[in-house]
Structures are given as structure tokens and as C-alpha cells.
Amino acid sequence: MIQKQETELREESPLAIGIGKLPEGVMSSDGVVPSVPLSETSCPERASLMERITNSENMRQAYQQVKRNKGAPGIDGMKVEELPYYLKAHWVQLKSQLETGRYQPQSVRKVEILKPGGGKRMLGIPTVVDRLIQQAIHQVLSPLWEPNFSEHSYGFRPGRRASDGVNKARIYQEEGYRYVVDIDLSKFFDEVNHSRLMSRLMERTPGEQALHRLVHRFLKAGIMEGGLVETREKGTPQGSPLSPLLSNIVLDELDKELEHRGHKFVRYADDCNIYVKKKRSGERVFASVSQFLEKKMRLKVNGEKSKVDQPRNRKFLGFSFYYRKGRVGIRISPESISRFRSKVKDLCRMGRGMNIGDFVFDLLNPYLQGWINYYRIGETKSTVEKLDEWIRRRLRLLLWRSWKRRWTRRNKLMERGLPEQRAVDSAFNGRGPWWNSGASHMNAAYGRSYFKSLKLVELKAKVLFYQKSLINGTAVCGTARTVV
């Protein structure tokens, strides 16, 4: 009976589990499905790309990645947690459709988010099943393209991070390239030409008609908003697992052109900075590269945001640069600091009414940790020290407001060791919450040691630890989300 169930599950779903380990359809506590030997293809190197995409091990890895990414449901409302049960019932049919080129992706759900610099960015949220398929395609296509991508490209590539690109930009400036051609592509993901993209894809994967047909259908999948589906003739909406790879495939043509011209440049997704020694040279480069992008690649250059200037006057991936005593330093851009403050304020509003310890642990610390992991490469000791002080003041503001009544404030201050008379004077001073959050009585009662007891992430401590690990050669580069 057990052998029969195992056979049926292996045939029906790529998320099959080993016999005698877990009940049918159940995953382990860490969310990882135990692996089983591959069965579909005995010689994977001879299989077609579609067979490698639908291979059990590849699909299992794709599912685990989709599960880690979480994400909102698509237009069908299916959640990631429901995917194993759907695949158990429909995998045989789904696999057949994929390998014969009959699979039809569903429309994506349109979501608009505010851009840091103003305006809105359109995201397309695919269904969970389509996200799984796209992730599986990404895992097979990425190794084919990675060896030929430019060394100057840093976005959405394994083993490369935004910090690597920022450091490379600093090195160019130290070599004397003190002007930057900052090229801004206008709505790049909305302007990608499908024909050119498919042409480049087919050059690298000849004879894979089923794969070409599937990718083309993903590109053409409609966008649903308010119950209405809008067709697409160009663009690849952000929000899908395949979109970053496709954008790199498109912009690899730009990388190769810049390499052919001998330029010093750094590209992260659609952010491209070219470094030159003179402003006049930069203006010539900007004119010729803009013509190449618009005439040949059929992309649009944003003339208002693109500019030839000194790097210290521009921002790149959330950082800016400064010159001091003949060296080039990296610092956090003022715009990034401003967005950080706004985000922390928003989190504090969400934290009203919560226990202060729960708020710090569940909401504030995850954001602080991710933010400093990204920005720790900057020479930011004094900046983050001021931010730490400001964060503690925001938390004292939360406490003061939560007490509401004056006698409650008096009692809370006395509990923290303040003399009764001082506690009374402070609680009844008639000043506003923000003034009190920075006053001496709140600093004395709820000082740095109190927030340490809450295990509040200290930005300065994280930066100093990272700098020390660089000196000792023990730095570990963990995953950091781009939060520019």
C-alpha cells in the first residue's frame, strides 16, 4: 500500500517525498521537501531544455525558492501554501502541456507602488503556478547566459551584489575618472522590445521551440486591473522570477557595445554609470550611447534624469561619493537617509498599541537589519550614530504616547528609578510628546541600556563589526535586499 502511494505521488507531483519519512503531501518543519532520485531523465545533459525545466529536482528547487520568496497571490487567488496540493492533482497534465508547448500562462495582476523619486512603478504579480514555472525556467537558462554576461554587470546575478558595483565605481574614480555619464532609462521594463528579446534568446537556445513559445507567451500575458485584461505588445513587468534574467539578456547588448568602445562602466539592472576623465568626453559619450539605445535597442533615455556630472553630485544605488585628501569615499546618499527616516516613522505608527518589545522584535529590527546590511559598506560611522539616537527617541515617543495619563507617566518614570519629585515635574510639565521623548528625564529612565535589553539593532555596532571583520579578513557577505 505504501509503495503504491509513493509511486502515485512520484507520477503526479514533482514535490514527491521519500517513503517512510513523512505522510503524503506533508513537508518537513523547515519547509523543505525531502528529495528523491530523479526519474524522468536518465541523461540530463542530452535532454531538451524543456525536459530539464520540468525535471523533478529542478521543479523542487523552484518550489523551495518560490516558497522562500513568499509573495502575494495572482489573479486566481492561490497562495504559495496551496501549491503542493494543486500540483499533486494537476502535475501530469501541467508537465505534458509544458513539454508539448500547449501551456498558456494566466494574466498577471497589476499593482502600482510609489517610486522613491516620485511617480509610480508598475508591478505584475503572476499566479503562484506561473511563478513556479518561471523560476524553473530561470534555473535552467541562467547557467547558459551567466558565463557570457559582462563583468561590468552586477544586478540580479549569483555571487554579485550592489556593493560590488559601488566599490567598482569608487575604484574608477580613484583611477582618475572623475566624471560620470549617468544614464536613466525611462520605464525600461515597460519598453522592452519582445522581438529583439526573443531573437537573442533563440540565438543561444536554437531548436527549443517549446521553450521559445512558452517564454513568448509569458511576455504576451495580459495585465489584469479591475477585472479587465489589457494586452501587451512590449515590456516585461517587474515582479516575476524571470524578469531580472530577461532584463539582463536585453541589456547585455549594451554591455557588449560599451566594452567594444573601451568604456569604464558599471551597470546594475537598468542603472548604468559610465566613467570618463573629462566632462566634454562625457557629453560625447552620452550623445552616442543615447543614440545607440534609442535607435538600435529601441529603448527610451530619460533626458531629464540623465546627466553628465561629478559622481559626488549624483547618487548610485542609494550611495554617493566624496573626495578627501586624495581618496574617494563612499557614503549613504541624503535621499536614502530621508527614505529611511520616513520608513521608520511609518513602522512606529504601525507599532502604536503594541508591546514595545514585540514591536522592536517583529517590525523594527527586521527592517533595521536589512537596511544596515545593505548600507554598511559606506563610511557612515557618524551618520548611523545619529540615526541610532534618533531611533531611540522615536521609541521613547511611542512609550510616552502609550501612557496617555499624567499619573501613568509619573508611575512609569518612578518604576525606572527617577525620584518622585522629578517624575511628577516631568509628567506634568505640559510639553508635547516629541519634546518629552528627547528630554533628560526620558533619557535617564529609558537610556541605551534599556533598548539593549530589548535587543534593538544598533546600526553603529553593525557597521563597526563589519569594518573590523574586513580588517581581520573574516567578513561574511550575507544576503542583503536592495533598499535604495
Tab-separated table of C-alpha atoms in Angstrom:
chain	number	residue	atom	x	y	z
A	1	MET	CA	0.000	0.000	0.000
A	2	ILE	CA	2.815	2.409	0.941
A	3	GLN	CA	4.712	1.558	-2.250
A	4	LYS	CA	1.593	2.241	-4.290
A	5	GLN	CA	1.114	5.676	-2.656
A	6	GLU	CA	4.776	6.541	-3.289
A	7	THR	CA	4.519	5.593	-6.953
A	8	GLU	CA	1.354	7.609	-7.439
A	9	LEU	CA	2.861	10.682	-5.781
A	10	ARG	CA	6.019	10.498	-7.860
A	11	GLU	CA	3.959	10.314	-11.000
A	12	GLU	CA	1.620	13.109	-10.011
A	13	SER	CA	3.870	15.767	-8.442
A	14	PRO	CA	7.475	16.986	-8.653
A	15	LEU	CA	7.335	17.599	-4.899
A	16	ALA	CA	7.426	13.903	-4.128
A	17	ILE	CA	8.760	12.737	-0.766
A	18	GLY	CA	10.720	9.721	0.297
A	19	ILE	CA	8.988	6.584	1.538
A	20	GLY	CA	8.705	6.138	5.280
A	21	LYS	CA	9.640	9.767	6.115
A	22	LEU	CA	6.578	11.980	6.100
A	23	PRO	CA	2.906	11.412	5.269
A	24	GLU	CA	1.770	12.102	1.749
A	25	GLY	CA	1.549	15.822	0.931
A	26	VAL	CA	3.360	16.948	4.127
A	27	MET	CA	6.622	18.876	4.210
A	28	SER	CA	9.277	18.909	6.898
A	29	SER	CA	9.244	21.538	9.632
A	30	ASP	CA	11.771	23.735	7.811
A	31	GLY	CA	9.629	23.831	4.678
A	32	VAL	CA	11.991	21.683	2.603
A	33	VAL	CA	10.614	18.714	0.750
A	34	PRO	CA	12.948	15.688	1.051
A	35	SER	CA	14.487	14.820	-2.270
A	36	VAL	CA	14.117	11.625	-4.220
A	37	PRO	CA	16.193	10.260	-7.124
A	38	LEU	CA	15.388	11.770	-10.485
A	39	SER	CA	13.267	9.587	-12.699
A	40	GLU	CA	12.231	11.496	-15.819
A	41	THR	CA	15.620	11.848	-17.475
A	42	SER	CA	18.444	9.398	-17.066
A	43	CYS	CA	20.842	11.587	-19.088
A	44	PRO	CA	20.036	15.210	-18.271
A	45	GLU	CA	22.820	16.561	-20.484
A	46	ARG	CA	21.079	15.092	-23.552
A	47	ALA	CA	17.609	16.252	-22.614
A	48	SER	CA	15.897	19.211	-24.196
A	49	LEU	CA	15.733	22.395	-22.153
A	50	MET	CA	12.018	21.858	-21.502
A	51	GLU	CA	12.725	18.379	-20.136
A	52	ARG	CA	15.378	19.848	-17.869
A	53	ILE	CA	12.936	22.550	-16.772
A	54	THR	CA	10.232	20.015	-15.852
A	55	ASN	CA	12.734	17.664	-14.211
A	56	SER	CA	11.675	16.738	-10.652
A	57	GLU	CA	14.786	18.087	-8.945
A	58	ASN	CA	14.649	21.370	-10.833
A	59	MET	CA	10.969	21.818	-10.021
A	60	ARG	CA	11.600	21.005	-6.363
A	61	GLN	CA	14.296	23.665	-6.173
A	62	ALA	CA	11.999	26.114	-7.938
A	63	TYR	CA	9.234	25.431	-5.441
A	64	GLN	CA	11.545	25.974	-2.483
A	65	GLN	CA	12.640	29.325	-3.938
A	66	VAL	CA	9.048	30.414	-4.573
A	67	LYS	CA	8.202	29.395	-1.013
A	68	ARG	CA	11.109	31.451	0.367
A	69	ASN	CA	10.098	34.448	-1.704
A	70	LYS	CA	6.517	34.178	-0.392
A	71	GLY	CA	4.671	36.884	-2.317
A	72	ALA	CA	1.044	37.784	-2.868
A	73	PRO	CA	-1.420	35.650	-4.858
A	74	GLY	CA	-2.039	36.292	-8.554
A	75	ILE	CA	-5.391	36.753	-10.243
A	76	ASP	CA	-6.570	33.258	-9.217
A	77	GLY	CA	-6.090	33.942	-5.502
A	78	MET	CA	-3.956	30.823	-4.934
A	79	LYS	CA	-1.427	31.143	-2.086
A	80	VAL	CA	2.037	29.570	-2.025
A	81	GLU	CA	0.898	27.177	0.730
A	82	GLU	CA	-1.739	25.736	-1.603
A	83	LEU	CA	0.689	24.988	-4.434
A	84	PRO	CA	1.749	21.431	-3.370
A	85	TYR	CA	-1.867	20.296	-3.248
A	86	TYR	CA	-2.569	21.820	-6.664
A	87	LEU	CA	0.483	20.123	-8.195
A	88	LYS	CA	-0.437	16.785	-6.665
A	89	ALA	CA	-3.714	16.887	-8.564
A	90	HIS	CA	-2.578	18.542	-11.820
A	91	TRP	CA	1.149	17.892	-12.320
A	92	VAL	CA	0.833	15.218	-15.028
A	93	GLN	CA	-1.356	17.458	-17.157
A	94	LEU	CA	0.766	20.542	-16.437
A	95	LYS	CA	4.003	18.774	-17.354
A	96	SER	CA	2.527	17.493	-20.599
A	97	GLN	CA	1.352	20.975	-21.564
A	98	LEU	CA	4.789	22.449	-20.862
A	99	GLU	CA	6.755	19.877	-22.848
A	100	THR	CA	4.402	19.961	-25.841
A	101	GLY	CA	4.174	23.761	-25.951
A	102	ARG	CA	0.475	23.889	-25.075
A	103	TYR	CA	0.732	25.651	-21.710
A	104	GLN	CA	-0.957	29.062	-21.594
A	105	PRO	CA	0.112	31.385	-18.747
A	106	GLN	CA	-2.545	33.377	-16.942
A	107	SER	CA	-2.666	37.167	-16.885
A	108	VAL	CA	-0.674	38.967	-14.220
A	109	ARG	CA	-2.257	41.088	-11.508
A	110	LYS	CA	-1.388	44.756	-11.859
A	111	VAL	CA	-0.037	46.511	-8.763
A	112	GLU	CA	1.350	50.043	-8.642
A	113	ILE	CA	3.790	51.210	-5.969
A	114	LEU	CA	5.211	54.660	-5.343
A	115	LYS	CA	8.735	55.247	-6.629
A	116	PRO	CA	11.229	56.929	-4.265
A	117	GLY	CA	11.822	59.763	-6.725
A	118	GLY	CA	8.145	60.319	-7.439
A	119	GLY	CA	5.697	58.699	-9.792
A	120	LYS	CA	4.563	55.079	-9.758
A	121	ARG	CA	6.173	51.786	-10.698
A	122	MET	CA	4.014	49.089	-12.232
A	123	LEU	CA	4.421	45.541	-10.961
A	124	GLY	CA	2.886	42.438	-12.499
A	125	ILE	CA	2.149	39.660	-9.994
A	126	PRO	CA	1.902	36.259	-11.750
A	127	THR	CA	-0.080	33.372	-10.304
A	128	VAL	CA	1.809	31.020	-7.994
A	129	VAL	CA	1.849	28.288	-10.662
A	130	ASP	CA	3.317	30.690	-13.220
A	131	ARG	CA	5.896	31.860	-10.678
A	132	LEU	CA	6.934	28.241	-10.154
A	133	ILE	CA	7.323	27.674	-13.894
A	134	GLN	CA	9.221	30.918	-14.408
A	135	GLN	CA	11.582	30.076	-11.544
A	136	ALA	CA	12.193	26.653	-13.077
A	137	ILE	CA	12.972	28.296	-16.442
A	138	HIS	CA	15.299	30.777	-14.731
A	139	GLN	CA	17.283	27.973	-13.078
A	140	VAL	CA	17.922	26.296	-16.432
A	141	LEU	CA	18.552	29.397	-18.574
A	142	SER	CA	20.701	31.338	-16.112
A	143	PRO	CA	23.725	28.958	-16.308
A	144	LEU	CA	23.587	29.221	-20.111
A	145	TRP	CA	23.853	33.002	-20.056
A	146	GLU	CA	25.934	33.717	-16.964
A	147	PRO	CA	29.371	32.823	-18.426
A	148	ASN	CA	28.863	35.341	-21.237
A	149	PHE	CA	27.428	38.229	-19.239
A	150	SER	CA	29.688	41.233	-18.803
A	151	GLU	CA	31.921	41.557	-15.749
A	152	HIS	CA	30.595	45.118	-15.503
A	153	SER	CA	27.039	43.880	-14.844
A	154	TYR	CA	26.134	43.408	-11.168
A	155	GLY	CA	22.350	43.261	-10.954
A	156	PHE	CA	20.426	40.042	-10.216
A	157	ARG	CA	23.404	37.773	-10.744
A	158	PRO	CA	24.675	34.971	-8.490
A	159	GLY	CA	27.678	35.963	-6.405
A	160	ARG	CA	27.340	39.653	-7.275
A	161	ARG	CA	25.831	42.431	-5.191
A	162	ALA	CA	25.107	46.114	-5.424
A	163	SER	CA	28.030	46.771	-3.062
A	164	ASP	CA	30.410	45.243	-5.634
A	165	GLY	CA	29.199	47.708	-8.250
A	166	VAL	CA	29.501	50.675	-5.886
A	167	ASN	CA	33.068	49.663	-4.971
A	168	LYS	CA	33.941	49.332	-8.657
A	169	ALA	CA	32.621	52.847	-9.259
A	170	ARG	CA	34.855	54.099	-6.441
A	171	ILE	CA	37.894	52.385	-7.996
A	172	TYR	CA	37.247	54.065	-11.366
A	173	GLN	CA	37.173	57.456	-9.649
A	174	GLU	CA	40.431	56.757	-7.816
A	175	GLU	CA	41.968	55.948	-11.196
A	176	GLY	CA	41.141	59.478	-12.357
A	177	TYR	CA	37.743	59.014	-13.983
A	178	ARG	CA	36.091	61.862	-12.086
A	179	TYR	CA	33.034	62.422	-14.313
A	180	VAL	CA	30.083	60.092	-14.677
A	181	VAL	CA	27.626	59.665	-17.526
A	182	ASP	CA	24.550	58.757	-15.509
A	183	ILE	CA	22.088	57.186	-17.966
A	184	ASP	CA	18.500	56.760	-16.829
A	185	LEU	CA	16.316	54.506	-18.969
A	186	SER	CA	12.725	55.703	-18.986
A	187	LYS	CA	10.354	52.912	-17.893
A	188	PHE	CA	12.796	50.255	-19.066
A	189	PHE	CA	10.722	47.237	-18.014
A	190	ASP	CA	7.727	48.694	-19.851
A	191	GLU	CA	9.679	49.343	-23.060
A	192	VAL	CA	11.489	46.035	-23.680
A	193	ASN	CA	11.017	45.039	-27.319
A	194	HIS	CA	9.672	41.475	-27.466
A	195	SER	CA	11.030	40.689	-30.924
A	196	ARG	CA	14.595	41.691	-30.068
A	197	LEU	CA	14.458	39.811	-26.768
A	198	MET	CA	13.157	36.629	-28.393
A	199	SER	CA	15.771	36.908	-31.126
A	200	ARG	CA	18.581	36.996	-28.577
A	201	LEU	CA	17.024	34.122	-26.643
A	202	MET	CA	16.733	31.948	-29.752
A	203	GLU	CA	20.360	32.621	-30.725
A	204	ARG	CA	21.514	30.946	-27.504
A	205	THR	CA	18.873	28.171	-27.457
A	206	PRO	CA	18.361	27.030	-31.075
A	207	GLY	CA	15.765	24.346	-31.753
A	208	GLU	CA	13.957	24.769	-28.417
A	209	GLN	CA	10.598	25.679	-29.918
A	210	ALA	CA	8.567	24.676	-26.859
A	211	LEU	CA	10.685	26.897	-24.627
A	212	HIS	CA	10.569	29.830	-27.060
A	213	ARG	CA	6.807	29.545	-27.352
A	214	LEU	CA	6.427	29.448	-23.559
A	215	VAL	CA	8.654	32.491	-22.895
A	216	HIS	CA	6.880	34.424	-25.646
A	217	ARG	CA	3.520	33.638	-24.072
A	218	PHE	CA	4.787	34.852	-20.694
A	219	LEU	CA	5.830	38.102	-22.369
A	220	LYS	CA	2.443	38.467	-24.030
A	221	ALA	CA	0.391	37.534	-20.958
A	222	GLY	CA	-2.162	40.221	-20.272
A	223	ILE	CA	-2.308	42.545	-17.266
A	224	MET	CA	-5.474	42.450	-15.207
A	225	GLU	CA	-6.706	45.548	-13.399
A	226	GLY	CA	-10.201	45.978	-12.026
A	227	GLY	CA	-11.387	42.792	-13.700
A	228	LEU	CA	-10.291	43.928	-17.169
A	229	VAL	CA	-7.353	42.388	-19.049
A	230	GLU	CA	-5.035	44.630	-21.053
A	231	THR	CA	-2.897	43.001	-23.752
A	232	ARG	CA	0.833	43.672	-24.011
A	233	GLU	CA	2.917	44.277	-27.107
A	234	LYS	CA	6.129	45.271	-25.325
A	235	GLY	CA	7.671	45.224	-21.863
A	236	THR	CA	8.237	42.640	-19.166
A	237	PRO	CA	6.575	43.738	-15.910
A	238	GLN	CA	8.639	43.639	-12.747
A	239	GLY	CA	7.527	41.155	-10.143
A	240	SER	CA	8.145	37.809	-11.843
A	241	PRO	CA	11.112	35.443	-11.233
A	242	LEU	CA	12.058	35.510	-14.928
A	243	SER	CA	12.005	39.290	-15.374
A	244	PRO	CA	15.515	40.025	-13.946
A	245	LEU	CA	17.172	37.451	-16.225
A	246	LEU	CA	15.310	38.706	-19.290
A	247	SER	CA	16.336	42.294	-18.489
A	248	ASN	CA	19.979	41.234	-18.259
A	249	ILE	CA	19.682	39.402	-21.580
A	250	VAL	CA	18.342	42.575	-23.188
A	251	LEU	CA	20.913	44.916	-21.644
A	252	ASP	CA	23.819	42.558	-22.310
A	253	GLU	CA	23.771	44.054	-25.799
A	254	LEU	CA	24.504	47.452	-24.245
A	255	ASP	CA	27.276	45.950	-22.108
A	256	LYS	CA	28.968	44.418	-25.129
A	257	GLU	CA	28.773	47.724	-27.022
A	258	LEU	CA	30.316	49.655	-24.129
A	259	GLU	CA	33.057	47.037	-23.773
A	260	HIS	CA	33.764	47.258	-27.501
A	261	ARG	CA	34.201	51.020	-27.131
A	262	GLY	CA	36.565	50.526	-24.186
A	263	HIS	CA	34.465	52.399	-21.616
A	264	LYS	CA	34.767	52.148	-17.846
A	265	PHE	CA	31.238	51.453	-16.647
A	266	VAL	CA	29.083	49.801	-14.005
A	267	ARG	CA	25.565	48.523	-14.658
A	268	TYR	CA	23.066	47.281	-12.108
A	269	ALA	CA	19.834	46.280	-13.868
A	270	ASP	CA	18.732	49.423	-15.735
A	271	ASP	CA	21.055	51.753	-13.754
A	272	CYS	CA	24.139	52.400	-15.883
A	273	ASN	CA	27.050	54.705	-14.992
A	274	ILE	CA	29.899	55.330	-17.436
A	275	TYR	CA	33.051	56.957	-16.026
A	276	VAL	CA	35.223	59.348	-18.043
A	277	LYS	CA	38.036	61.784	-17.267
A	278	LYS	CA	36.614	64.982	-18.772
A	279	LYS	CA	33.161	66.486	-18.910
A	280	ARG	CA	33.379	67.121	-22.639
A	281	SER	CA	34.205	63.453	-23.212
A	282	GLY	CA	31.203	62.539	-21.082
A	283	GLU	CA	28.883	64.681	-23.178
A	284	ARG	CA	30.089	62.985	-26.364
A	285	VAL	CA	29.657	59.543	-24.771
A	286	PHE	CA	26.172	60.434	-23.559
A	287	ALA	CA	25.104	61.532	-27.048
A	288	SER	CA	26.442	58.436	-28.814
A	289	VAL	CA	25.214	55.920	-26.221
A	290	SER	CA	21.775	57.537	-26.149
A	291	GLN	CA	21.567	57.182	-29.917
A	292	PHE	CA	22.582	53.512	-29.676
A	293	LEU	CA	19.921	52.826	-27.025
A	294	GLU	CA	17.102	54.587	-28.836
A	295	LYS	CA	17.866	53.774	-32.478
A	296	LYS	CA	19.178	50.224	-32.223
A	297	MET	CA	17.838	48.833	-28.938
A	298	ARG	CA	14.536	50.772	-29.168
A	299	LEU	CA	14.684	51.925	-25.553
A	300	LYS	CA	13.984	55.402	-24.219
A	301	VAL	CA	16.537	57.561	-22.404
A	302	ASN	CA	15.150	59.931	-19.796
A	303	GLY	CA	16.774	63.204	-20.794
A	304	GLU	CA	15.678	64.976	-17.619
A	305	LYS	CA	17.190	62.483	-15.172
A	306	SER	CA	20.251	61.523	-17.221
A	307	LYS	CA	23.216	63.795	-16.733
A	308	VAL	CA	26.985	64.218	-17.059
A	309	ASP	CA	28.346	65.350	-13.695
A	310	GLN	CA	30.831	64.604	-10.947
A	311	PRO	CA	29.888	61.427	-9.059
A	312	ARG	CA	29.748	63.257	-5.721
A	313	ASN	CA	26.778	65.221	-7.068
A	314	ARG	CA	24.886	62.107	-8.125
A	315	LYS	CA	23.619	59.008	-6.348
A	316	PHE	CA	24.163	55.440	-7.454
A	317	LEU	CA	22.236	52.530	-5.907
A	318	GLY	CA	21.485	54.610	-2.828
A	319	PHE	CA	25.083	55.775	-2.308
A	320	SER	CA	27.062	58.872	-3.175
A	321	PHE	CA	30.787	59.622	-3.111
A	322	TYR	CA	33.078	62.215	-1.546
A	323	TYR	CA	36.687	63.268	-2.089
A	324	ARG	CA	39.028	63.818	0.844
A	325	LYS	CA	42.827	64.051	0.917
A	326	GLY	CA	43.196	62.487	-2.499
A	327	ARG	CA	40.964	59.498	-1.830
A	328	VAL	CA	37.407	58.620	-2.778
A	329	GLY	CA	34.965	57.582	-0.062
A	330	ILE	CA	31.504	56.037	-0.131
A	331	ARG	CA	28.644	57.479	1.876
A	332	ILE	CA	24.903	56.972	2.145
A	333	SER	CA	23.067	59.433	-0.077
A	334	PRO	CA	20.863	62.070	1.615
A	335	GLU	CA	17.851	60.715	-0.276
A	336	SER	CA	18.422	57.259	1.230
A	337	ILE	CA	18.656	58.735	4.725
A	338	SER	CA	15.407	60.607	4.168
A	339	ARG	CA	13.614	57.452	2.968
A	340	PHE	CA	14.975	55.540	5.951
A	341	ARG	CA	13.538	58.079	8.378
A	342	SER	CA	10.178	58.001	6.609
A	343	LYS	CA	10.053	54.205	6.761
A	344	VAL	CA	10.903	54.107	10.468
A	345	LYS	CA	8.171	56.685	11.136
A	346	ASP	CA	5.683	54.527	9.257
A	347	LEU	CA	6.704	51.474	11.273
A	348	CYS	CA	6.320	53.413	14.522
A	349	ARG	CA	2.794	54.394	13.518
A	350	MET	CA	2.055	50.714	12.935
A	351	GLY	CA	3.530	49.956	16.357
A	352	ARG	CA	1.116	52.128	18.324
A	353	GLY	CA	-0.743	49.981	20.801
A	354	MET	CA	1.797	47.139	20.568
A	355	ASN	CA	4.044	45.990	23.366
A	356	ILE	CA	7.339	47.843	22.841
A	357	GLY	CA	9.372	44.616	22.931
A	358	ASP	CA	7.126	42.895	20.396
A	359	PHE	CA	7.258	45.943	18.132
A	360	VAL	CA	11.055	46.027	18.179
A	361	PHE	CA	11.383	42.301	17.544
A	362	ASP	CA	8.616	41.785	14.970
A	363	LEU	CA	8.591	45.042	12.965
A	364	LEU	CA	11.537	47.323	13.599
A	365	ASN	CA	14.544	45.014	13.891
A	366	PRO	CA	13.970	43.137	10.584
A	367	TYR	CA	13.942	46.430	8.687
A	368	LEU	CA	16.978	47.842	10.527
A	369	GLN	CA	18.960	44.653	9.954
A	370	GLY	CA	18.211	44.557	6.228
A	371	TRP	CA	18.913	48.262	5.804
A	372	ILE	CA	22.292	48.240	7.538
A	373	ASN	CA	23.347	45.023	5.778
A	374	TYR	CA	22.988	46.933	2.528
A	375	TYR	CA	24.484	50.289	3.583
A	376	ARG	CA	27.279	49.085	5.862
A	377	ILE	CA	29.894	49.454	3.100
A	378	GLY	CA	29.630	53.236	3.397
A	379	GLU	CA	31.923	55.204	5.673
A	380	THR	CA	28.954	56.070	7.819
A	381	LYS	CA	30.035	55.923	11.471
A	382	SER	CA	28.822	59.411	12.422
A	383	THR	CA	25.703	59.118	10.244
A	384	VAL	CA	24.490	55.850	11.756
A	385	GLU	CA	25.348	57.053	15.259
A	386	LYS	CA	22.937	59.959	14.803
A	387	LEU	CA	20.342	57.594	13.353
A	388	ASP	CA	20.664	55.302	16.390
A	389	GLU	CA	19.988	58.247	18.678
A	390	TRP	CA	17.012	59.288	16.560
A	391	ILE	CA	15.573	55.732	16.563
A	392	ARG	CA	15.763	55.551	20.362
A	393	ARG	CA	13.974	58.881	20.556
A	394	ARG	CA	11.200	57.586	18.279
A	395	LEU	CA	10.788	54.614	20.606
A	396	ARG	CA	10.633	56.896	23.663
A	397	LEU	CA	7.951	58.832	21.810
A	398	LEU	CA	5.976	55.599	21.414
A	399	LEU	CA	6.269	54.935	25.142
A	400	TRP	CA	5.282	58.460	26.175
A	401	ARG	CA	2.214	58.437	23.938
A	402	SER	CA	1.162	54.986	25.090
A	403	TRP	CA	0.983	56.128	28.717
A	404	LYS	CA	-1.652	58.786	27.907
A	405	ARG	CA	-2.451	59.836	31.510
A	406	ARG	CA	-0.096	62.060	33.502
A	407	TRP	CA	-0.222	59.856	36.593
A	408	THR	CA	0.648	56.846	34.454
A	409	ARG	CA	3.688	58.723	33.135
A	410	ARG	CA	4.705	59.630	36.666
A	411	ASN	CA	4.453	55.991	37.788
A	412	LYS	CA	6.358	54.661	34.771
A	413	LEU	CA	9.217	57.120	35.330
A	414	MET	CA	9.406	56.161	39.012
A	415	GLU	CA	9.487	52.465	38.048
A	416	ARG	CA	12.598	53.234	36.026
A	417	GLY	CA	14.326	54.793	39.043
A	418	LEU	CA	13.541	58.504	38.829
A	419	PRO	CA	12.915	60.294	42.156
A	420	GLU	CA	9.254	61.015	42.822
A	421	GLN	CA	9.531	64.805	42.600
A	422	ARG	CA	11.396	64.665	39.294
A	423	ALA	CA	8.898	62.153	37.953
A	424	VAL	CA	5.987	64.398	38.916
A	425	ASP	CA	7.609	67.508	37.426
A	426	SER	CA	8.320	65.642	34.197
A	427	ALA	CA	4.880	64.057	33.879
A	428	PHE	CA	3.075	67.369	34.477
A	429	ASN	CA	5.388	69.684	32.508
A	430	GLY	CA	2.746	70.413	29.847
A	431	ARG	CA	5.209	69.855	26.980
A	432	GLY	CA	4.409	67.864	23.838
A	433	PRO	CA	5.285	64.192	23.249
A	434	TRP	CA	8.213	64.842	20.877
A	435	TRP	CA	9.839	67.309	23.305
A	436	ASN	CA	9.483	64.846	26.171
A	437	SER	CA	10.898	61.970	24.109
A	438	GLY	CA	14.181	63.871	23.862
A	439	ALA	CA	14.175	65.360	27.356
A	440	SER	CA	16.620	64.374	30.096
A	441	HIS	CA	14.035	62.537	32.195
A	442	MET	CA	13.178	60.102	29.368
A	443	ASN	CA	16.854	59.660	28.504
A	444	ALA	CA	17.614	58.886	32.145
A	445	ALA	CA	14.712	56.472	32.558
A	446	TYR	CA	14.949	54.795	29.134
A	447	GLY	CA	18.568	55.012	28.132
A	448	ARG	CA	20.652	52.941	25.796
A	449	SER	CA	20.845	50.021	28.253
A	450	TYR	CA	17.054	49.687	28.254
A	451	PHE	CA	16.911	49.333	24.474
A	452	LYS	CA	19.810	46.904	24.590
A	453	SER	CA	17.681	44.756	26.873
A	454	LEU	CA	15.046	44.769	24.096
A	455	LYS	CA	17.765	43.594	21.673
A	456	LEU	CA	17.237	46.641	19.465
A	457	VAL	CA	19.542	46.520	16.422
A	458	GLU	CA	22.238	49.211	16.746
A	459	LEU	CA	23.332	50.462	13.346
A	460	LYS	CA	26.684	51.758	14.550
A	461	ALA	CA	27.568	48.447	16.192
A	462	LYS	CA	26.785	46.596	12.959
A	463	VAL	CA	28.956	48.954	10.915
A	464	LEU	CA	31.895	48.700	13.335
A	465	PHE	CA	31.627	44.911	13.414
A	466	TYR	CA	31.641	44.773	9.620
A	467	GLN	CA	34.658	47.100	9.353
A	468	LYS	CA	36.541	45.059	11.938
A	469	SER	CA	35.753	41.832	10.085
A	470	LEU	CA	37.158	43.383	6.885
A	471	ILE	CA	40.409	44.187	8.677
A	472	ASN	CA	40.596	40.672	10.118
A	473	GLY	CA	39.588	39.083	6.827
A	474	THR	CA	36.555	37.375	8.351
A	475	ALA	CA	33.788	39.382	6.676
A	476	VAL	CA	30.821	37.270	5.620
A	477	CYS	CA	28.592	38.727	2.922
A	478	GLY	CA	25.074	37.645	3.707
A	479	THR	CA	22.043	38.209	1.533
A	480	ALA	CA	21.013	41.859	1.591
A	481	ARG	CA	17.914	43.152	-0.105
A	482	THR	CA	18.280	46.262	-2.230
A	483	VAL	CA	16.549	49.009	-0.333
A	484	VAL	CA	17.766	52.051	-2.185
